[in-house]
Coordinates of C-alpha atoms in Angstrom, one line a residue:
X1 CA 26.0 -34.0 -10.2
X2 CA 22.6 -32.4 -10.6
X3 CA 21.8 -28.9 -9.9
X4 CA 19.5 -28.8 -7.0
X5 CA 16.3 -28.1 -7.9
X6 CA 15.0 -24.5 -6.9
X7 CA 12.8 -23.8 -4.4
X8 CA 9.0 -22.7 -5.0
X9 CA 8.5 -18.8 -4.2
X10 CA 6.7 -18.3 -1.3
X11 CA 4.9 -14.6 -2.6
X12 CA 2.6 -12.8 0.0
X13 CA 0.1 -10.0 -1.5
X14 CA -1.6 -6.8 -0.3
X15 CA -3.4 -3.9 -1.5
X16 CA -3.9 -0.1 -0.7
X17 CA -6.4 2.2 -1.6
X18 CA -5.6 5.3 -3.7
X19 CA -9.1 7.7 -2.3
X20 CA -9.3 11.0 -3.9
X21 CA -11.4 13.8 -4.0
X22 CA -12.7 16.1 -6.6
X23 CA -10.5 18.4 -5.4
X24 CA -7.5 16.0 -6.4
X25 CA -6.5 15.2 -2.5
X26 CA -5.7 12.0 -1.6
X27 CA -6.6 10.1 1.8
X28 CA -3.6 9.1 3.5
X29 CA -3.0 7.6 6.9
X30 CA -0.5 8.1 9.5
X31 CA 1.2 4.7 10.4
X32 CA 1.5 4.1 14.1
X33 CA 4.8 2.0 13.4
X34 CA 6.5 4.0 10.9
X35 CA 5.3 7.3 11.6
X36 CA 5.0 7.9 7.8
X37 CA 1.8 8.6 5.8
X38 CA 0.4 5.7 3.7
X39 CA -2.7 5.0 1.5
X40 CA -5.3 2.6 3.3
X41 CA -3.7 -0.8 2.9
X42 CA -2.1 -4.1 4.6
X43 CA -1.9 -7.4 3.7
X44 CA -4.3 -10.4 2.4
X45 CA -5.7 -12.3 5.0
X46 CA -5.3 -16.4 4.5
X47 CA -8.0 -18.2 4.6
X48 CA -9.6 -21.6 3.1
X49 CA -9.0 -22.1 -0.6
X50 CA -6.4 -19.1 -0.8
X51 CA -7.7 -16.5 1.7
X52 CA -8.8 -13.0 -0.1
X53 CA -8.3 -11.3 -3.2
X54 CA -6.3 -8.3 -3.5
X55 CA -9.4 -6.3 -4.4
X56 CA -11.1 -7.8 -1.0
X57 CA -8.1 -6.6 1.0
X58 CA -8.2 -3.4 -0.5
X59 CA -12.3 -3.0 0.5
X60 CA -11.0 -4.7 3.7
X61 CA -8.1 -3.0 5.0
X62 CA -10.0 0.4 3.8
X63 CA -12.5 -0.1 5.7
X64 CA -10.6 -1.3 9.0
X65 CA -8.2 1.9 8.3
X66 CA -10.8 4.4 8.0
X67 CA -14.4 3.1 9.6
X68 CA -15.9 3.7 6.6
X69 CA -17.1 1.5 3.7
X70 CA -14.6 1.3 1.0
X71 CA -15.4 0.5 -2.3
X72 CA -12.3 -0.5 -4.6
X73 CA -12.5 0.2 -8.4
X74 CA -9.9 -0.3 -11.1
X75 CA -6.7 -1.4 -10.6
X76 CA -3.9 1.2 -10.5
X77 CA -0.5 -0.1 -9.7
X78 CA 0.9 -3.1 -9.1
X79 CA 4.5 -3.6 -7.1
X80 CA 6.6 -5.8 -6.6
X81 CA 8.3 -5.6 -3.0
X82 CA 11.2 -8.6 -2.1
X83 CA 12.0 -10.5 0.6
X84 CA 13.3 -8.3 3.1
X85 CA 13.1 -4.7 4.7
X86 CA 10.8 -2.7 3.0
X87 CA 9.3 0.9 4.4
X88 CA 10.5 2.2 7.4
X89 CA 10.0 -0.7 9.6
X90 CA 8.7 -3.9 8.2
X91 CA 10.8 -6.6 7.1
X92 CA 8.8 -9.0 4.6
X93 CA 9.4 -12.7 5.3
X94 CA 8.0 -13.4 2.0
X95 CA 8.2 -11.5 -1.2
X96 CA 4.8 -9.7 -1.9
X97 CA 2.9 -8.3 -4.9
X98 CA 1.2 -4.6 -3.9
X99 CA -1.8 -3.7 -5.8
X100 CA -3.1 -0.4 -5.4
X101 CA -6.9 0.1 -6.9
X102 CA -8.8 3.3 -7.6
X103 CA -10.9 3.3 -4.1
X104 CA -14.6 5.1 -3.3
X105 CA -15.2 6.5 0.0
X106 CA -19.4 7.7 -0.3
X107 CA -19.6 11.0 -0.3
X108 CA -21.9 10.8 3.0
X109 CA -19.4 9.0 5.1
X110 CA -16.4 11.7 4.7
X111 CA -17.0 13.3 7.9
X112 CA -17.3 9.9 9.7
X113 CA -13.9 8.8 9.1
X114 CA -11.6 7.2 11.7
X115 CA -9.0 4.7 12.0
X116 CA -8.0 2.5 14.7
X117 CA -6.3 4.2 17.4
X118 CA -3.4 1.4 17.6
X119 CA -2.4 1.3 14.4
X120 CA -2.9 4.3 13.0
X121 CA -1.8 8.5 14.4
X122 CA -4.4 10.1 12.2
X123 CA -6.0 10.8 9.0
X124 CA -5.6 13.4 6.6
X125 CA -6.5 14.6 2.4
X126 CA -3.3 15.5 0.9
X127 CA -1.6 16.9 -2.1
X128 CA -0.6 14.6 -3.7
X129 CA 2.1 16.7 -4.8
X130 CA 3.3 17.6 -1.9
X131 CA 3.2 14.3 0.5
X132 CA 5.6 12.3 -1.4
X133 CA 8.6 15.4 -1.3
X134 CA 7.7 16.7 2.0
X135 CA 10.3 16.0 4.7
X136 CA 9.4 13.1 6.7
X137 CA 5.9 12.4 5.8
X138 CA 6.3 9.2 3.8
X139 CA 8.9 6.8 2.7
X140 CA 10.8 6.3 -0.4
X141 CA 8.5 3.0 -1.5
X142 CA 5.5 4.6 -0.6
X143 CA 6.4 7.8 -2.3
X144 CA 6.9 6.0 -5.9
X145 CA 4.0 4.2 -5.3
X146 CA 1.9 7.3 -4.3
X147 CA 3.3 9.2 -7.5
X148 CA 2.4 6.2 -9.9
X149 CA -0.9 6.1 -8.4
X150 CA -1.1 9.9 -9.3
X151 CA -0.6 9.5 -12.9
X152 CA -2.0 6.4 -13.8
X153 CA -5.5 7.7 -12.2
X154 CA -5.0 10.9 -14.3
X155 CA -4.3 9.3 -17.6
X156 CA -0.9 10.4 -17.8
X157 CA 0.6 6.6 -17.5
X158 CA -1.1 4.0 -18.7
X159 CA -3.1 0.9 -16.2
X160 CA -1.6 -0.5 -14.7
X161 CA 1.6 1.1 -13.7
X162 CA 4.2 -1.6 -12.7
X163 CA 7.2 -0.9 -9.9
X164 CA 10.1 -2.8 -8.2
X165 CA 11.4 -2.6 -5.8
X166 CA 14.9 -4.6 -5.4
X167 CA 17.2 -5.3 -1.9
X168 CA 19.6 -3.5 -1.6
X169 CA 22.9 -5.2 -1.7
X170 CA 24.7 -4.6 1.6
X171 CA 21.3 -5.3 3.3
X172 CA 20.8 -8.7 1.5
X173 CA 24.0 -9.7 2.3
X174 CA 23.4 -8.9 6.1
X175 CA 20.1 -11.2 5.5
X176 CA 22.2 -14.1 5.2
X177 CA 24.9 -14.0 7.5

């Protein structure tokens, strides 16, 4: 009998923005649906001959997030997120590749920042230091991403940084029953 052949992968992508200052914040976004803080980001819109690229959806989503132009740079991070719940809320039909680029906001548009009132709670510069540990301001995945971010952008880690993330067991299991 011949093994049956395996199915194609069926891999979504999206992209966030890492925005700092020269003060070292970084712009983050309060997610209507999770409640948690999150760079500027969703996914990649489909479209003739393959939709957008990452970097598009980065300049995209920035811009739809914050009312500003954004202006993505080099690329940061790239993660890999699997079928199934990731964040707070979501649950990925498809596995997805994250890419997280280096973002401009012009310095003349800071104070004319603001982001969809149905999607998003608020806007706000952190410390990047301090969001990812703080108590209930953003998730596990979007901590690590956040931190990864942090470093590669300061030269600590080298470009691009690349995470997993992997299901966990008991909750892949429950996929398939």
């Amino acid at each position: 009998m011949t093994p049956a052949k395996p199915a194609p992968a069926m891999v979504g992508s999206a992209a966030a923005a890492f925005i700092q200052r020269a003060d070292g914040r970084v712009l983050l976004v309060h997610h209507a649906g999770t409640g948690h803080w999150v760079m500027p980001g969703g996914k990649t819109d489909d479209g003739p001959f393959g939709g957008e690229t990452p970097r598009e959806c980065c300049e995209r989503e920035g811009r739809e997030e914050t009312g500003v132009t954004v202006t993505a740079g080099r690329l940061l991070v790239v993660q890999w997120l699997p079928i199934g719940r990731n964040g707070a809320h979501a649950h990925n039909p498809f596995a997805c590749h994250l890419f997280v680029f280096a973002a401009t906001i012009h310095p003349d548009a800071l104070d004319q920042i603001q982001v969809p009132e149905d999607e998003l709670l608020g806007w706000e510069w952190w410390d990047p230091a301090v969001a990812p540990v703080a108590p209930g301001v953003m998730d596990a995945t979007n901590s690590r991403l956040l931190a990864a971010a942090v470093q590669v952008s300061s030269g600590a880690a080298p470009a691009p940084a690349y995470l997993e993330e992997r299901p966990r067991l008991n909750h892949a299991l429950n996929e398939g029953s």
